[in-house]
Tab-separated table of C-alpha atoms in Angstrom:
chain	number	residue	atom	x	y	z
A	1	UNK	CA	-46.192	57.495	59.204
A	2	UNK	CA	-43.383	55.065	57.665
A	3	UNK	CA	-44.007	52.042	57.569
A	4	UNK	CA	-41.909	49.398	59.227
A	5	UNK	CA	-42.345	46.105	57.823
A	6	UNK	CA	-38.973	44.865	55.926
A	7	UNK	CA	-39.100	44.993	51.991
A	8	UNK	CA	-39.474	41.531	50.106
A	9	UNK	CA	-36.096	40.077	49.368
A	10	UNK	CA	-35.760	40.459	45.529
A	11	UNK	CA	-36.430	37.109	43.510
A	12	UNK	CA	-38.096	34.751	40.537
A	13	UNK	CA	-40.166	31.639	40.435
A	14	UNK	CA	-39.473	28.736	39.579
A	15	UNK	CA	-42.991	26.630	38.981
A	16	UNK	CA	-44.775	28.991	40.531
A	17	UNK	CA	-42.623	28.952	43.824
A	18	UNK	CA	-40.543	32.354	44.458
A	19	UNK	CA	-37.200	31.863	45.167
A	20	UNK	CA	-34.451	34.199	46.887
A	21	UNK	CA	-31.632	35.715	44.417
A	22	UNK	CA	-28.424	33.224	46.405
A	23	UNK	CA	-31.222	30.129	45.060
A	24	UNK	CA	-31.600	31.514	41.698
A	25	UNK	CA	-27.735	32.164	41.303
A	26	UNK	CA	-27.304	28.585	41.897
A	27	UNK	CA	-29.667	27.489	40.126
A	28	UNK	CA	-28.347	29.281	37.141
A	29	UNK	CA	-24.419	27.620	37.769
A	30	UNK	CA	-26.200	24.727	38.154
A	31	UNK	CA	-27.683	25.352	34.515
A	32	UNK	CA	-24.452	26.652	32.635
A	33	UNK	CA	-22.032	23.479	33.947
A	34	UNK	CA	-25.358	20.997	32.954
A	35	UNK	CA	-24.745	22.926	29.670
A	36	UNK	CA	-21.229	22.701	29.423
A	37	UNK	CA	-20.844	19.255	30.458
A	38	UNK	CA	-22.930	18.446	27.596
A	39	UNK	CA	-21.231	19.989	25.311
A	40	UNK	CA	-18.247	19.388	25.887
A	41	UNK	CA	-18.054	15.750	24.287
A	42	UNK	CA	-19.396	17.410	20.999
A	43	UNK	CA	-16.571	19.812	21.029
A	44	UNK	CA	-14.035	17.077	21.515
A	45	UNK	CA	-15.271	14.667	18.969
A	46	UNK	CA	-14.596	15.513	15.370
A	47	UNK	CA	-16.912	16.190	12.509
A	48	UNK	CA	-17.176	13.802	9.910
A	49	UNK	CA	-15.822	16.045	6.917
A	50	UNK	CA	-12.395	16.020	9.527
A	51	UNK	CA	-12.772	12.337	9.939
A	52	UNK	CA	-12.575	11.814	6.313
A	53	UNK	CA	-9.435	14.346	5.757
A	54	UNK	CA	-7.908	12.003	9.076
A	55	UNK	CA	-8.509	8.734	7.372
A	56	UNK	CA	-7.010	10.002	4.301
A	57	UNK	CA	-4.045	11.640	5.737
A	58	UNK	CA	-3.150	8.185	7.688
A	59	UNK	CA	-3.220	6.564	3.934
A	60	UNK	CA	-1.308	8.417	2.261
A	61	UNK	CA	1.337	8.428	5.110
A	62	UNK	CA	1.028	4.818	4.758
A	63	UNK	CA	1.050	5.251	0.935
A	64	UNK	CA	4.373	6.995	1.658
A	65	UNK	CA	5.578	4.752	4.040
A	66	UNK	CA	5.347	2.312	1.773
A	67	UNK	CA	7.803	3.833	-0.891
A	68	UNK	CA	10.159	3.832	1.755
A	69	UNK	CA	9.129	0.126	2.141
A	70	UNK	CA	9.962	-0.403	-1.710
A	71	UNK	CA	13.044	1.356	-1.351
A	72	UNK	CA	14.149	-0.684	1.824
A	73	UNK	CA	13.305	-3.495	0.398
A	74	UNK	CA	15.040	-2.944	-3.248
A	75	UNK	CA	18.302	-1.790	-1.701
A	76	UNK	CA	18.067	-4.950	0.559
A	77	UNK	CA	18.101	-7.008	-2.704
A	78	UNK	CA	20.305	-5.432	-4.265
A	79	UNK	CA	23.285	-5.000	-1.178
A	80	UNK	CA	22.149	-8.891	-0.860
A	81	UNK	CA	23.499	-9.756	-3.873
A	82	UNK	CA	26.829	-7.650	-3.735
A	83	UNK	CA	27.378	-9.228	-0.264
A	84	UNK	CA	27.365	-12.804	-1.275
A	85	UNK	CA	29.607	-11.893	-4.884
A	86	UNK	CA	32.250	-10.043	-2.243
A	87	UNK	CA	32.126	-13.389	-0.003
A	88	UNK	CA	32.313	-15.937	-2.900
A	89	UNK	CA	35.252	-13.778	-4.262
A	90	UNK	CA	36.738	-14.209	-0.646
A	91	UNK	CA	35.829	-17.712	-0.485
A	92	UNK	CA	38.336	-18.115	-3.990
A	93	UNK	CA	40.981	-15.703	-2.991
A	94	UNK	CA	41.386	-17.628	0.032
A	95	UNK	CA	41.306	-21.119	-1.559
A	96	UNK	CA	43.738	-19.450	-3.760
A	97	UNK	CA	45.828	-17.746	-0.978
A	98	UNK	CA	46.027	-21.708	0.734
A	99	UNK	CA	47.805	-23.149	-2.554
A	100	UNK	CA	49.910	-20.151	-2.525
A	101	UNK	CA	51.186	-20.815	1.232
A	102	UNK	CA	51.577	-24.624	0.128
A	103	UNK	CA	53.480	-24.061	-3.173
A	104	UNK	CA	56.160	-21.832	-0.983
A	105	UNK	CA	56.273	-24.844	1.810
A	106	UNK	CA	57.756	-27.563	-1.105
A	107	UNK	CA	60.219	-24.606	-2.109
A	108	UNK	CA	61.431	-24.844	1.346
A	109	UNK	CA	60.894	-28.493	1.393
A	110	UNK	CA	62.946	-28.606	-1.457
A	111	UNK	CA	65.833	-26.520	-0.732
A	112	UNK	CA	65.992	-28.738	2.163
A	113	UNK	CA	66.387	-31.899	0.584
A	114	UNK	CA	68.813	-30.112	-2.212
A	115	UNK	CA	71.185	-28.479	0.042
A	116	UNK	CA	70.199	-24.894	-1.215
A	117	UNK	CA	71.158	-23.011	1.895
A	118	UNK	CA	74.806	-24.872	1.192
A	119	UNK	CA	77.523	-22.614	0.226
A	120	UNK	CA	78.782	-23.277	-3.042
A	121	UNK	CA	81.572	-24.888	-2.199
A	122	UNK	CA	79.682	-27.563	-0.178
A	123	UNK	CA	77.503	-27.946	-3.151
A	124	UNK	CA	80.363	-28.478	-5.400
A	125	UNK	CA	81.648	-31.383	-2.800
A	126	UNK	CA	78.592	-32.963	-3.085
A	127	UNK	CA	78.640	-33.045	-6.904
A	128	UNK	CA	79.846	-37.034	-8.612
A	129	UNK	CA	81.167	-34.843	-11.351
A	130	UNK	CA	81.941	-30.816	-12.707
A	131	UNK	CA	78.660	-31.569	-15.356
A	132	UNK	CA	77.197	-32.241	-11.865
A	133	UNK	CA	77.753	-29.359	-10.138
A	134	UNK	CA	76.506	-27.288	-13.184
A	135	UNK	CA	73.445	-28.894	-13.324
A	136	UNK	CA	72.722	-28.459	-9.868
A	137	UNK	CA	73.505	-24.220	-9.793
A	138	UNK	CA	71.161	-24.254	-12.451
A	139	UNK	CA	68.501	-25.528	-10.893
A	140	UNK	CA	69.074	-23.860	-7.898
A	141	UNK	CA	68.733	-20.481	-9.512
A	142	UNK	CA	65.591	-21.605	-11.575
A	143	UNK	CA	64.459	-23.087	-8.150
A	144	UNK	CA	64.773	-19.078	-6.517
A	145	UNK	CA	63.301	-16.949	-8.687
A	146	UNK	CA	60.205	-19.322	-8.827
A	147	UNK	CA	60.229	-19.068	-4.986
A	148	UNK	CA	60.667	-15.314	-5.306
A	149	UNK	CA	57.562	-15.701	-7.814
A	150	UNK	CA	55.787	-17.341	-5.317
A	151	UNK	CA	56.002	-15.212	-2.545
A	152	UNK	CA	55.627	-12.097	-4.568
A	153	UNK	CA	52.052	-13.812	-5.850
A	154	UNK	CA	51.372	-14.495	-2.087
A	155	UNK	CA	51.848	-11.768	-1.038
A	156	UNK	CA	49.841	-9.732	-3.279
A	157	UNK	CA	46.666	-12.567	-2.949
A	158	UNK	CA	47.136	-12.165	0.633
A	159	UNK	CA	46.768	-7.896	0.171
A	160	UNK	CA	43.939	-8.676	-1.806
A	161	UNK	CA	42.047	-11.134	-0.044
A	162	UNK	CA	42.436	-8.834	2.710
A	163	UNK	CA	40.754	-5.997	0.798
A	164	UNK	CA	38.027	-8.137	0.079
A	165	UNK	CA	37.048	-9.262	3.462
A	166	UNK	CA	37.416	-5.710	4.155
A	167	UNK	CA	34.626	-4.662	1.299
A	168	UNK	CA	32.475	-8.012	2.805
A	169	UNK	CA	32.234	-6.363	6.232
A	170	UNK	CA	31.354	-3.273	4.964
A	171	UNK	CA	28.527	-4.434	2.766
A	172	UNK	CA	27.358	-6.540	5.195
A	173	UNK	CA	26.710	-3.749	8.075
A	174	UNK	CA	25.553	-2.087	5.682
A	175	UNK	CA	22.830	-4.247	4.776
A	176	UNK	CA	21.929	-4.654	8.375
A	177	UNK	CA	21.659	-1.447	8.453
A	178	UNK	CA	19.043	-1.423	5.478
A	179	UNK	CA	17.006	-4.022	6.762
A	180	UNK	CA	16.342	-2.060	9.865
A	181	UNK	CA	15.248	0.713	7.693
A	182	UNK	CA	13.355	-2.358	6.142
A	183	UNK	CA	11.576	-3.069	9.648
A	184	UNK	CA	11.016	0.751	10.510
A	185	UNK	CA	9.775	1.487	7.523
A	186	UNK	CA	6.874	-1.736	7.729
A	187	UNK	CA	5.877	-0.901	10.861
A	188	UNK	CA	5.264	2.791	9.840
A	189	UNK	CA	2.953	1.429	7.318
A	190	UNK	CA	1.282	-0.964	9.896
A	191	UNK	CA	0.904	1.358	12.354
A	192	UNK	CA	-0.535	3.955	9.957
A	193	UNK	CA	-3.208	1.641	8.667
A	194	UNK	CA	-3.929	0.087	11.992
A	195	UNK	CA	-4.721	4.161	13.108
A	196	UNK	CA	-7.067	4.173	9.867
A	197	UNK	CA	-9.345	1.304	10.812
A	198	UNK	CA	-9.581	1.956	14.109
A	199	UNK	CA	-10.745	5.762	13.492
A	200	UNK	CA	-13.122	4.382	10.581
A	201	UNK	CA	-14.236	1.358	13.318
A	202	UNK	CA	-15.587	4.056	15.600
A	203	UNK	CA	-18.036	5.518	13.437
A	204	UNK	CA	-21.730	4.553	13.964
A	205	UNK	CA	-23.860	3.232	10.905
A	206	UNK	CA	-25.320	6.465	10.412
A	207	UNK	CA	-21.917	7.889	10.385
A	208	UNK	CA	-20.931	5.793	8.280
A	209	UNK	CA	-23.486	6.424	5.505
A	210	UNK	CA	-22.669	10.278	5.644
A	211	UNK	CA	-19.586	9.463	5.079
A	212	UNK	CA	-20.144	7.606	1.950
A	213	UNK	CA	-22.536	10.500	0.804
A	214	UNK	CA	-19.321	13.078	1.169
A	215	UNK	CA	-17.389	10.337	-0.695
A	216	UNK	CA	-19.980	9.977	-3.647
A	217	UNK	CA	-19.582	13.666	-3.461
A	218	UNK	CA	-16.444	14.176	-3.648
A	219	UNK	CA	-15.975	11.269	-6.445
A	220	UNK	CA	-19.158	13.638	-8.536
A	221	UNK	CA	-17.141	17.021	-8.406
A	222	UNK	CA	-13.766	14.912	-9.433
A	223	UNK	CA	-15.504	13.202	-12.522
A	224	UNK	CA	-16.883	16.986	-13.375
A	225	UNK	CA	-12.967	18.749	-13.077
A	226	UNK	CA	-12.198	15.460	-15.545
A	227	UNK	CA	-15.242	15.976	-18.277
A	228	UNK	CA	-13.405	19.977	-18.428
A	229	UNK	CA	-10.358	18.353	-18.792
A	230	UNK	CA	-11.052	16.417	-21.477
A	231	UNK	CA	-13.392	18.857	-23.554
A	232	UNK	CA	-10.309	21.608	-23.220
A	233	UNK	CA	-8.160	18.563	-24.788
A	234	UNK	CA	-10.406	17.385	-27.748
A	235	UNK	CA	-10.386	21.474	-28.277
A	236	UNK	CA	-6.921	21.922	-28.234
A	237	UNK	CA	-6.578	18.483	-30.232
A	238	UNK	CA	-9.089	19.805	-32.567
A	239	UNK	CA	-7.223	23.258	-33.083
A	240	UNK	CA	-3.965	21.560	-33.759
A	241	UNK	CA	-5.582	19.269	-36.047
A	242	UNK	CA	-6.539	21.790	-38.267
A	243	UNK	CA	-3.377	24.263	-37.495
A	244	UNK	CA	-1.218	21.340	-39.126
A	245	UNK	CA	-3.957	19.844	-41.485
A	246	UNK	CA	-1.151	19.867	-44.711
A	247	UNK	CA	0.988	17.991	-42.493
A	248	UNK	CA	-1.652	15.505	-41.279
A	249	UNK	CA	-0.186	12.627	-42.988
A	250	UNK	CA	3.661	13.112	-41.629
A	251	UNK	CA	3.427	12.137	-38.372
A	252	UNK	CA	7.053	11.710	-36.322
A	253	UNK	CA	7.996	8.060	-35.826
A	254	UNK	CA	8.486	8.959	-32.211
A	255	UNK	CA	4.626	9.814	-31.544
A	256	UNK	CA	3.863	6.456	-33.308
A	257	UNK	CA	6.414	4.768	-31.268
A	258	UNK	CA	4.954	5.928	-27.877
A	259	UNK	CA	1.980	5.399	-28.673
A	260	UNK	CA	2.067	1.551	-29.384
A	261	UNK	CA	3.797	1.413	-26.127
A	262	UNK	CA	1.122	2.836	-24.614
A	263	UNK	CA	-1.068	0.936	-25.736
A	264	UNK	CA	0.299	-2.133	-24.461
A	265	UNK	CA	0.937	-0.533	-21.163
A	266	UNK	CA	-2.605	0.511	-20.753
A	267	UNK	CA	-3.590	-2.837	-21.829
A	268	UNK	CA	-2.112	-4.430	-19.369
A	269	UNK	CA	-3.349	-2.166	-17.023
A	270	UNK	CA	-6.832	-2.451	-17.851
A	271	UNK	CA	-6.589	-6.399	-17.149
A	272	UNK	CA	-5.093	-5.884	-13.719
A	273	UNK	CA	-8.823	-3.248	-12.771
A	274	UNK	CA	-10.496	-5.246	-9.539
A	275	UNK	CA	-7.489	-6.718	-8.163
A	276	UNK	CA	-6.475	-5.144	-4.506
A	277	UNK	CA	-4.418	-2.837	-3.678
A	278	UNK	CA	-2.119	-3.930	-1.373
A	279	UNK	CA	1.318	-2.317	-0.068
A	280	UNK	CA	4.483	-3.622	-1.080
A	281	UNK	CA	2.692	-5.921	-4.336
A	282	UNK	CA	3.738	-5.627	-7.516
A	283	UNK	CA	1.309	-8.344	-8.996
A	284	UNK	CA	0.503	-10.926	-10.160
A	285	UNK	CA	-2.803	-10.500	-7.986
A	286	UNK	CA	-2.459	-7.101	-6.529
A	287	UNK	CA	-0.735	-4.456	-6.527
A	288	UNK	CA	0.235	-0.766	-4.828
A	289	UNK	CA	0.476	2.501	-7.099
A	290	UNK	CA	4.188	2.138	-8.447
A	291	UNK	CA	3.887	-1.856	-8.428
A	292	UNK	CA	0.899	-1.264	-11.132
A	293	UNK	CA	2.780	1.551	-13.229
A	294	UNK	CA	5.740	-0.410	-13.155
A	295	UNK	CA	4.094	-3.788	-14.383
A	296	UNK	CA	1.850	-1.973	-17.188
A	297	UNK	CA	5.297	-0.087	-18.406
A	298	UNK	CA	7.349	-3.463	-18.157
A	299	UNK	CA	4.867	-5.000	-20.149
A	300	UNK	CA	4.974	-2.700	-22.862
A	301	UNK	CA	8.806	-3.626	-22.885
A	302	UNK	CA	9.815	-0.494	-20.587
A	303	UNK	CA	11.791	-0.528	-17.340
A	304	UNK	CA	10.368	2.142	-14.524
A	305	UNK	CA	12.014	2.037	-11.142
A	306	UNK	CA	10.033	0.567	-8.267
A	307	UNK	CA	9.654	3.585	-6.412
A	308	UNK	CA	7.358	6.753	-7.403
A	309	UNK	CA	9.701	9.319	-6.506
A	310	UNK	CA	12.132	7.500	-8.885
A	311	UNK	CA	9.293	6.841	-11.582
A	312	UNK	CA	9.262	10.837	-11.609
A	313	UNK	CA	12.525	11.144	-12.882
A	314	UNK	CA	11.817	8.007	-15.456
A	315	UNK	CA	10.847	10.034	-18.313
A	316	UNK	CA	9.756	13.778	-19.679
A	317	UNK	CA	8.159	16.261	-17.359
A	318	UNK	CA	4.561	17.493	-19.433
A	319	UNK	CA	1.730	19.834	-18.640
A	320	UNK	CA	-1.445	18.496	-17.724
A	321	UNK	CA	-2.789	20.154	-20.644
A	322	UNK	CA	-1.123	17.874	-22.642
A	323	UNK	CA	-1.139	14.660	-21.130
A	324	UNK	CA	-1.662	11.848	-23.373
A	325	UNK	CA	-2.764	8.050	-22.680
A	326	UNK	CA	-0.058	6.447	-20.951
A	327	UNK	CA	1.752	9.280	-19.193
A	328	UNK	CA	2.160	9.152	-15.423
A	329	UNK	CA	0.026	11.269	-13.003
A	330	UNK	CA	2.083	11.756	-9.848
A	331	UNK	CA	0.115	13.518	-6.576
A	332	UNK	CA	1.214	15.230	-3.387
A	333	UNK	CA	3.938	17.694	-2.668
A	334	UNK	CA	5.848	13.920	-1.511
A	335	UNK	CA	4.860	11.784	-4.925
A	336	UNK	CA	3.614	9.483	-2.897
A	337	UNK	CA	1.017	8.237	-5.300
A	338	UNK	CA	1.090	8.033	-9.078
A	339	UNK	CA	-1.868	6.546	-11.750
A	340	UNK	CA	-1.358	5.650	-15.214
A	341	UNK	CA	-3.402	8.549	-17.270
A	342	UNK	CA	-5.660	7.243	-19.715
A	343	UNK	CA	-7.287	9.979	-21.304
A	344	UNK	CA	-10.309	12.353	-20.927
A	345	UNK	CA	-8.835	13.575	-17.474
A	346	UNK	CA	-8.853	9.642	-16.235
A	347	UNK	CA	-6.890	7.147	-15.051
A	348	UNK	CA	-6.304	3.554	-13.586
A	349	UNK	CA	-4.479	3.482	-10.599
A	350	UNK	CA	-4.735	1.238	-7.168
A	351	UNK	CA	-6.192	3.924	-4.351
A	352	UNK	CA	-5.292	2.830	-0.545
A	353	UNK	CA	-5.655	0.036	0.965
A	354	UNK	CA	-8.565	-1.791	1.165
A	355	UNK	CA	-9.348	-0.417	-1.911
A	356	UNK	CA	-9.405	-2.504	-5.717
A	357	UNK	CA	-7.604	-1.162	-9.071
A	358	UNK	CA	-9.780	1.015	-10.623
A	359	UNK	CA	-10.589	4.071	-13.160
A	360	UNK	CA	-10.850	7.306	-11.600
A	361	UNK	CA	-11.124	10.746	-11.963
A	362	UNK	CA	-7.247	12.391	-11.993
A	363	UNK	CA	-8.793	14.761	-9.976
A	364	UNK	CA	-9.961	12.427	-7.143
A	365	UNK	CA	-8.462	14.231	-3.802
A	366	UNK	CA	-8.673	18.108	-6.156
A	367	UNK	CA	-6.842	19.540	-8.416
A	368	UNK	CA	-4.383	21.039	-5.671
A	369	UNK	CA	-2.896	17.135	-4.904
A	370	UNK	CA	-1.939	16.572	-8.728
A	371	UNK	CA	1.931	17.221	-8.912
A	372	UNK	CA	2.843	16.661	-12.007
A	373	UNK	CA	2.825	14.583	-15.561
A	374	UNK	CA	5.719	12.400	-17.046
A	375	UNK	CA	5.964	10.754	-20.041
A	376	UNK	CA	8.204	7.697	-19.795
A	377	UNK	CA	9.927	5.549	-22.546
């Protein structure tokens, strides 16, 4: 005979304690959003490796920034100047245009008190004697084309003056209009490095040490790319060397030239290693990238422009192949940054804020950020 007791409802245990399937189901949601929920910080909070790529992403915005900055601030100088030659000239034409005005009031004053607007005849009454008369025509006539002088010179001070003021106003908005750029272009580079600290403030002290691990790591493989570099050039020195070994002694006054340069510039640079980078400097005691290239060129007695996308156009495009000390190393599709290349794939440059003049590695960020070589002077 069946049997009629109910089946058991299908379910699991949980310490020992068999539960029905609704339980376990909830049990299980209850499970998966515990999981989630703690996972879900981890997801949102970046690694450190993108932390790093961040941090320097925010610089060299800010690195760019700051040749905008430079330019601002250059252009600002520079309009300065040609606004206060415009008003000076303004100030003279009108001091100018004033005597003018009163030179043609004593014409009229003294056609006045000589009867000039007489007819003749009335003049002629006037006249003691015929010798008189004569004398007085004549200097009647002198006396008009003088005032017709007079006005004609008036006139065309007054057109110019005019023109003047006109170029004043111009140059003037104009400069207000490039010191706003001024102010954007500062508080780009504030707000830039403020969004670096804070990102670099939130890291704990374990953090922190990683991330001066990937650093050191990052600086290793750079200093490696550089040791290549500069075995393929003492090879490529050597093979030219002893292509052109009949020749050795007839080398072009040009080489020599650039070289001594060089020399200086590097030089210079060399003294200037420990002193900050900071944005906007270009020395005595610190610097940003173009402020140091610029200085260490200047000192060898040769004039870069302030800016690095300027310096790139300062000189002769060269491969990296055949960089020599001295050149210019300019990085990122934007030339935002530029070092001064001293040999065996190395150079001395001021990094980022917070950062110190230093030699380093060309290849410091890869080989992919390098842009190109110039040779100035």
């Amino acid at each position: 005979m069946a049997s009629h007791r109910k089946s058991r409802p299908v379910g699991t245990r949980v310490a020992g304690i068999r539960t029905p399937a609704l339980a376990t189901a909830a049990l299980t949601s209850v499970a998966l959003l515990s999981q989630s929920a703690n996972a879900a910080p981890a997801d949102d909070k970046p690694s450190l490796e993108e932390v790093e790529k961040k941090v320097d992403d925010l610089y060299r915005q800010a690195e760019s920034a700051t040749d905008n900055y430079n330019a601002a601030k250059e252009k600002t100088a520079t309009q300065r100047k040609q606004v206060d030659t415009l008003l000076d000239d303004v100030a003279r034409r009108t001091e100018k245009l004033n005597e003018a005005r009163e030179e043609l009031g004593s014409f009229a004053a003294a056609q006045y008190r000589t009867g000039a607007g007489a007819s003749g005849t009335a003049t002629f009454l006037l006249a003691d004697t015929p010798q008189d008369y004569f004398d007085q025509t004549q200097l009647m006539g002198r006396l008009t084309n003088r005032q017709k002088g007079a006005v004609d010179d008036y006139v065309s001070e007054q057109s110019a003056t005019m023109k003047k003021r006109q170029e004043a106003s111009q140059s003037l908005q104009t400069l207000t209009e490039t010191q706003s750029d001024l102010k954007t272009a500062k508080a780009t580079v504030q707000q830039k490095l403020a969004d670096a600290r804070e990102m670099l403030s939130e890291l704990t002290a374990q953090e922190k040490a990683r991330l001066a691990a990937l650093e050191k790591q990052k600086q290793e493989a750079a200093a490696r790319k550089a040791a290549e570099l500069a075995q393929q050039q003492a090879a490529a020195e050597k093979a030219a060397q002893e292509a052109t070994a009949p020749q050795e002694s007839t080398s072009t006054p040009t080489d020599s030239s650039y070289a001594t340069k060089a020399a200086k510039a590097l030089a210079f640079a060399r003294a200037q290693i420990g002193k900050p980078y900071v944005w906007g400097a270009t020395g005595p005691d610190s610097y940003d990238c173009s402020g140091l290239t610029q200085a260490a060129w200047k000192a060898a007695g040769v004039d870069l422009p302030r800016v690095t996308y300027d310096q790139v156009n300062a000189g002769t495009t060269v491969s990296l192949a055949d960089a020599q000390p001295g050149d210019l190393v300019f990085f990122y599709d934007d030339i935002s940054h530029v070092g001064l290349y001293i040999g065996n794939g190395m150079m001395i440059h001021a990094p980022k804020p917070g950062a110190y003049v230093r030699e380093e590695s060309i290849y410091y960020d890869g080989e992919s950020a390098i842009h190109s070589v110039v040779r100035p002077a």
